[in-house]
Amino acid sequence: MLKEALLETLWPTRCAGCERAGKVLCDDCIRNMEYIDAYAACPICGDPAGLRVCTRCNAPVEDPEHRVRTLECRSAAMFTGRMAKAIHAYKDAGETRLYKPFALILARIVPPPWLDEADCVTCVPASKAAIRKRGFNHTEPLAQQLASNLGLPYRPLLVVGNVKDQRGLGRRQRSANMRHVLKVLPDTKPPQNVLLIDDVMTTGATLEAATTALKDAGAQTVRCLTLARA
């Protein structure tokens, strides 16, 4: 406690979204992120403007060899402004305490039927290179805290092999990058209904690869939650 008090005196906690002193993510930033309106979003994949005609769900498959399954997803906010700053602070600037407010934000967007049917929470794991760079698997504490908030067990189910950094890649490149990279842990059988957590959905290639791996291993439904959508 004394050490924490000293550190707080020397380097006071500042909000990752606006740099205001006091909290790691202040109430004003939490209120004023660019949240996605669930009533205007695609009821399947969560595309922010896809309620009537979802261009993502109806888009042609660019790579016929890549087996794309219908992706059930909800995202809390757009990857802009304060949310983008907070996620960058969490992943790349060492502000690991953000997993707690992030988990609270995620808990608010879980559809009740998803919660009722879920058997466990898991996450898309970071690559070995990303863990070496950041010093931690950024999705795991977020998924663990969310599981605790929801009263569900957390289970690590996936492992990731060697993969290039996804940032800057298009949909086809991301799909090729993730193909056969995400796999279920050896000697592991997923439960029937899984809540899958990631930080940002860009093209959906990573979540599609993880969903395919889990379903191939025995899961019946895989529902995805992300903090943000690019």
Tab-separated table of C-alpha atoms in Angstrom:
chain	number	residue	atom	x	y	z
A	1	MET	CA	0.000	0.000	0.000
A	2	LEU	CA	2.828	2.413	0.855
A	3	LYS	CA	4.560	1.656	-2.436
A	4	GLU	CA	1.339	2.238	-4.368
A	5	ALA	CA	0.735	5.536	-2.542
A	6	LEU	CA	4.268	6.691	-3.315
A	7	LEU	CA	3.923	5.809	-6.981
A	8	GLU	CA	0.583	7.604	-7.156
A	9	THR	CA	2.199	10.701	-5.632
A	10	LEU	CA	5.097	10.670	-8.096
A	11	TRP	CA	3.136	9.525	-11.145
A	12	PRO	CA	-0.567	10.177	-10.564
A	13	THR	CA	-3.039	8.049	-12.505
A	14	ARG	CA	-4.313	9.749	-15.636
A	15	CYS	CA	-7.220	8.805	-17.850
A	16	ALA	CA	-6.137	6.915	-20.946
A	17	GLY	CA	-8.795	8.696	-22.976
A	18	CYS	CA	-8.340	12.345	-22.008
A	19	GLU	CA	-5.337	12.415	-19.605
A	20	ARG	CA	-7.399	13.890	-16.788
A	21	ALA	CA	-5.955	12.973	-13.398
A	22	GLY	CA	-7.794	10.574	-11.122
A	23	LYS	CA	-8.891	7.393	-12.910
A	24	VAL	CA	-7.356	5.099	-15.480
A	25	LEU	CA	-10.507	5.674	-17.579
A	26	CYS	CA	-12.673	8.541	-16.387
A	27	ASP	CA	-16.462	8.565	-16.244
A	28	ASP	CA	-16.660	11.289	-18.887
A	29	CYS	CA	-14.671	9.218	-21.378
A	30	ILE	CA	-16.732	6.120	-20.639
A	31	ARG	CA	-19.940	8.085	-21.263
A	32	ASN	CA	-18.759	9.831	-24.424
A	33	MET	CA	-17.198	7.101	-26.520
A	34	GLU	CA	-18.655	6.494	-29.976
A	35	TYR	CA	-20.848	3.589	-28.919
A	36	ILE	CA	-22.530	1.418	-31.524
A	37	ASP	CA	-26.335	1.573	-31.559
A	38	ALA	CA	-27.462	-2.048	-31.309
A	39	TYR	CA	-30.869	-1.108	-32.758
A	40	ALA	CA	-29.234	0.095	-36.009
A	41	ALA	CA	-26.631	-2.664	-36.248
A	42	CYS	CA	-26.778	-5.966	-38.079
A	43	PRO	CA	-28.422	-8.474	-35.717
A	44	ILE	CA	-25.966	-11.155	-36.853
A	45	CYS	CA	-22.473	-9.715	-37.263
A	46	GLY	CA	-23.044	-6.395	-35.476
A	47	ASP	CA	-22.083	-4.165	-38.412
A	48	PRO	CA	-22.919	-0.647	-37.146
A	49	ALA	CA	-25.175	0.239	-40.107
A	50	GLY	CA	-26.270	-3.216	-41.178
A	51	LEU	CA	-29.790	-3.505	-39.792
A	52	ARG	CA	-31.592	-3.559	-43.152
A	53	VAL	CA	-28.892	-4.627	-45.595
A	54	CYS	CA	-25.588	-5.769	-44.112
A	55	THR	CA	-22.840	-5.437	-46.705
A	56	ARG	CA	-20.554	-7.604	-44.629
A	57	CYS	CA	-22.896	-10.565	-44.227
A	58	ASN	CA	-23.914	-10.322	-47.902
A	59	ALA	CA	-20.457	-9.621	-49.301
A	60	PRO	CA	-19.081	-12.128	-51.835
A	61	VAL	CA	-16.393	-14.487	-50.562
A	62	GLU	CA	-13.101	-13.146	-51.898
A	63	ASP	CA	-11.189	-16.348	-51.380
A	64	PRO	CA	-13.235	-19.468	-52.206
A	65	GLU	CA	-10.736	-21.678	-50.402
A	66	HIS	CA	-11.329	-19.867	-47.109
A	67	ARG	CA	-14.379	-21.329	-45.401
A	68	VAL	CA	-16.207	-18.367	-43.875
A	69	ARG	CA	-18.940	-19.155	-41.370
A	70	THR	CA	-21.606	-16.750	-40.254
A	71	LEU	CA	-19.991	-14.601	-37.590
A	72	GLU	CA	-22.142	-13.618	-34.622
A	73	CYS	CA	-20.542	-10.528	-33.140
A	74	ARG	CA	-21.254	-7.474	-31.007
A	75	SER	CA	-18.842	-4.570	-30.557
A	76	ALA	CA	-19.173	-1.874	-27.930
A	77	ALA	CA	-17.847	1.168	-29.789
A	78	MET	CA	-16.139	2.380	-32.921
A	79	PHE	CA	-12.334	2.327	-32.918
A	80	THR	CA	-12.121	6.102	-32.803
A	81	GLY	CA	-11.408	8.903	-30.371
A	82	ARG	CA	-11.253	7.992	-26.702
A	83	MET	CA	-11.786	4.277	-27.234
A	84	ALA	CA	-8.910	4.101	-29.712
A	85	LYS	CA	-6.642	6.061	-27.360
A	86	ALA	CA	-7.559	3.828	-24.423
A	87	ILE	CA	-6.943	0.605	-26.373
A	88	HIS	CA	-3.573	1.881	-27.579
A	89	ALA	CA	-2.687	2.783	-23.980
A	90	TYR	CA	-3.676	-0.699	-22.836
A	91	LYS	CA	-1.881	-2.657	-25.546
A	92	ASP	CA	1.128	-0.526	-26.348
A	93	ALA	CA	1.753	1.879	-23.465
A	94	GLY	CA	1.676	-0.470	-20.485
A	95	GLU	CA	-1.579	0.717	-18.881
A	96	THR	CA	-2.654	-2.800	-17.979
A	97	ARG	CA	-5.213	-1.657	-15.384
A	98	LEU	CA	-7.618	-0.813	-18.192
A	99	TYR	CA	-8.851	-4.388	-18.383
A	100	LYS	CA	-11.265	-3.694	-15.515
A	101	PRO	CA	-13.208	-0.766	-17.044
A	102	PHE	CA	-13.000	-2.465	-20.439
A	103	ALA	CA	-14.652	-5.573	-19.001
A	104	LEU	CA	-17.465	-3.459	-17.547
A	105	ILE	CA	-18.049	-1.877	-20.964
A	106	LEU	CA	-18.189	-5.314	-22.589
A	107	ALA	CA	-20.560	-6.691	-19.961
A	108	ARG	CA	-23.140	-4.051	-20.890
A	109	ILE	CA	-23.447	-5.222	-24.500
A	110	VAL	CA	-23.912	-8.969	-23.969
A	111	PRO	CA	-27.375	-9.899	-25.311
A	112	PRO	CA	-29.358	-11.726	-22.589
A	113	PRO	CA	-29.831	-14.890	-24.705
A	114	TRP	CA	-26.066	-15.090	-25.238
A	115	LEU	CA	-25.489	-14.874	-21.498
A	116	ASP	CA	-28.179	-17.445	-20.717
A	117	GLU	CA	-26.728	-19.963	-23.167
A	118	ALA	CA	-22.993	-19.387	-22.636
A	119	ASP	CA	-20.956	-22.159	-21.055
A	120	CYS	CA	-17.689	-20.230	-20.789
A	121	VAL	CA	-15.705	-17.183	-21.833
A	122	THR	CA	-12.493	-17.494	-23.823
A	123	CYS	CA	-10.321	-15.133	-25.835
A	124	VAL	CA	-8.391	-14.827	-29.056
A	125	PRO	CA	-4.825	-15.207	-27.758
A	126	ALA	CA	-2.082	-12.794	-28.707
A	127	SER	CA	0.815	-14.101	-30.769
A	128	LYS	CA	4.101	-14.973	-29.089
A	129	ALA	CA	5.725	-11.973	-30.764
A	130	ALA	CA	3.026	-9.632	-29.427
A	131	ILE	CA	3.371	-11.031	-25.912
A	132	ARG	CA	7.143	-10.534	-26.030
A	133	LYS	CA	6.663	-6.971	-27.226
A	134	ARG	CA	3.947	-5.990	-24.752
A	135	GLY	CA	4.914	-8.219	-21.851
A	136	PHE	CA	1.433	-9.739	-21.488
A	137	ASN	CA	-1.409	-11.402	-23.386
A	138	HIS	CA	-3.712	-8.388	-23.580
A	139	THR	CA	-6.928	-10.314	-24.285
A	140	GLU	CA	-6.643	-12.764	-21.387
A	141	PRO	CA	-7.113	-10.452	-18.359
A	142	LEU	CA	-9.978	-8.764	-20.189
A	143	ALA	CA	-11.720	-12.100	-20.832
A	144	GLN	CA	-11.028	-13.325	-17.292
A	145	GLN	CA	-12.510	-10.171	-15.756
A	146	LEU	CA	-15.529	-10.295	-18.048
A	147	ALA	CA	-16.129	-13.941	-17.107
A	148	SER	CA	-16.035	-12.954	-13.435
A	149	ASN	CA	-18.427	-10.049	-14.047
A	150	LEU	CA	-20.871	-12.324	-15.856
A	151	GLY	CA	-20.611	-15.217	-13.406
A	152	LEU	CA	-19.179	-17.568	-16.040
A	153	PRO	CA	-16.030	-19.715	-16.046
A	154	TYR	CA	-13.040	-18.593	-18.077
A	155	ARG	CA	-11.328	-21.275	-20.165
A	156	PRO	CA	-8.255	-20.849	-22.359
A	157	LEU	CA	-9.185	-22.760	-25.511
A	158	LEU	CA	-7.063	-21.402	-28.350
A	159	VAL	CA	-3.395	-21.220	-29.236
A	160	VAL	CA	-1.845	-19.103	-31.973
A	161	GLY	CA	1.179	-20.023	-34.061
A	162	ASN	CA	3.527	-17.736	-35.951
A	163	VAL	CA	1.573	-14.897	-37.525
A	164	LYS	CA	2.387	-11.530	-39.050
A	165	ASP	CA	1.099	-8.362	-37.410
A	166	GLN	CA	-2.474	-7.877	-38.684
A	167	ARG	CA	-2.359	-4.097	-38.644
A	168	GLY	CA	-2.224	-2.636	-42.135
A	169	LEU	CA	-3.473	-5.805	-43.849
A	170	GLY	CA	-6.633	-6.012	-45.969
A	171	ARG	CA	-9.378	-8.592	-45.581
A	172	ARG	CA	-7.904	-11.120	-48.018
A	173	GLN	CA	-4.405	-10.725	-46.510
A	174	ARG	CA	-5.782	-11.109	-42.992
A	175	SER	CA	-7.709	-14.241	-43.945
A	176	ALA	CA	-4.605	-15.792	-45.495
A	177	ASN	CA	-2.526	-14.679	-42.512
A	178	MET	CA	-4.816	-16.369	-39.983
A	179	ARG	CA	-5.652	-19.518	-41.954
A	180	HIS	CA	-4.475	-22.577	-39.989
A	181	VAL	CA	-2.765	-20.332	-37.393
A	182	LEU	CA	-5.423	-20.348	-34.673
A	183	LYS	CA	-6.034	-23.807	-33.250
A	184	VAL	CA	-7.734	-25.330	-30.246
A	185	LEU	CA	-5.313	-26.358	-27.506
A	186	PRO	CA	-4.248	-30.018	-27.731
A	187	ASP	CA	-6.488	-32.492	-25.902
A	188	THR	CA	-9.081	-29.772	-25.353
A	189	LYS	CA	-12.771	-30.059	-26.224
A	190	PRO	CA	-14.637	-26.754	-26.193
A	191	PRO	CA	-18.038	-26.589	-24.506
A	192	GLN	CA	-21.109	-26.235	-26.699
A	193	ASN	CA	-21.625	-22.480	-26.322
A	194	VAL	CA	-18.639	-20.146	-26.190
A	195	LEU	CA	-18.292	-16.378	-25.711
A	196	LEU	CA	-15.159	-15.349	-27.615
A	197	ILE	CA	-13.413	-12.078	-26.680
A	198	ASP	CA	-11.075	-9.868	-28.705
A	199	ASP	CA	-10.149	-6.208	-28.452
A	200	VAL	CA	-10.809	-4.862	-31.972
A	201	MET	CA	-12.682	-6.239	-34.972
A	202	THR	CA	-11.314	-4.929	-38.256
A	203	THR	CA	-12.188	-7.302	-41.085
A	204	GLY	CA	-13.359	-10.159	-38.876
A	205	ALA	CA	-10.715	-12.543	-40.268
A	206	THR	CA	-9.244	-13.348	-36.859
A	207	LEU	CA	-12.642	-13.967	-35.265
A	208	GLU	CA	-13.713	-16.089	-38.235
A	209	ALA	CA	-10.558	-18.215	-37.921
A	210	ALA	CA	-11.081	-18.632	-34.171
A	211	THR	CA	-14.766	-19.467	-34.641
A	212	THR	CA	-13.953	-22.061	-37.291
A	213	ALA	CA	-11.317	-23.681	-35.061
A	214	LEU	CA	-13.699	-23.871	-32.101
A	215	LYS	CA	-16.578	-25.268	-34.162
A	216	ASP	CA	-14.335	-27.814	-35.860
A	217	ALA	CA	-13.337	-28.984	-32.363
A	218	GLY	CA	-16.933	-29.435	-31.221
A	219	ALA	CA	-18.433	-26.080	-30.206
A	220	GLN	CA	-21.969	-25.528	-31.496
A	221	THR	CA	-22.226	-21.762	-31.098
A	222	VAL	CA	-19.450	-19.181	-30.878
A	223	ARG	CA	-20.531	-15.630	-30.140
A	224	CYS	CA	-17.954	-12.867	-30.342
A	225	LEU	CA	-17.553	-9.679	-28.318
A	226	THR	CA	-15.073	-6.907	-29.026
A	227	LEU	CA	-14.422	-3.578	-27.399
A	228	ALA	CA	-14.216	-1.769	-30.714
A	229	ARG	CA	-14.868	-2.069	-34.410
A	230	ALA	CA	-12.625	-0.450	-36.989
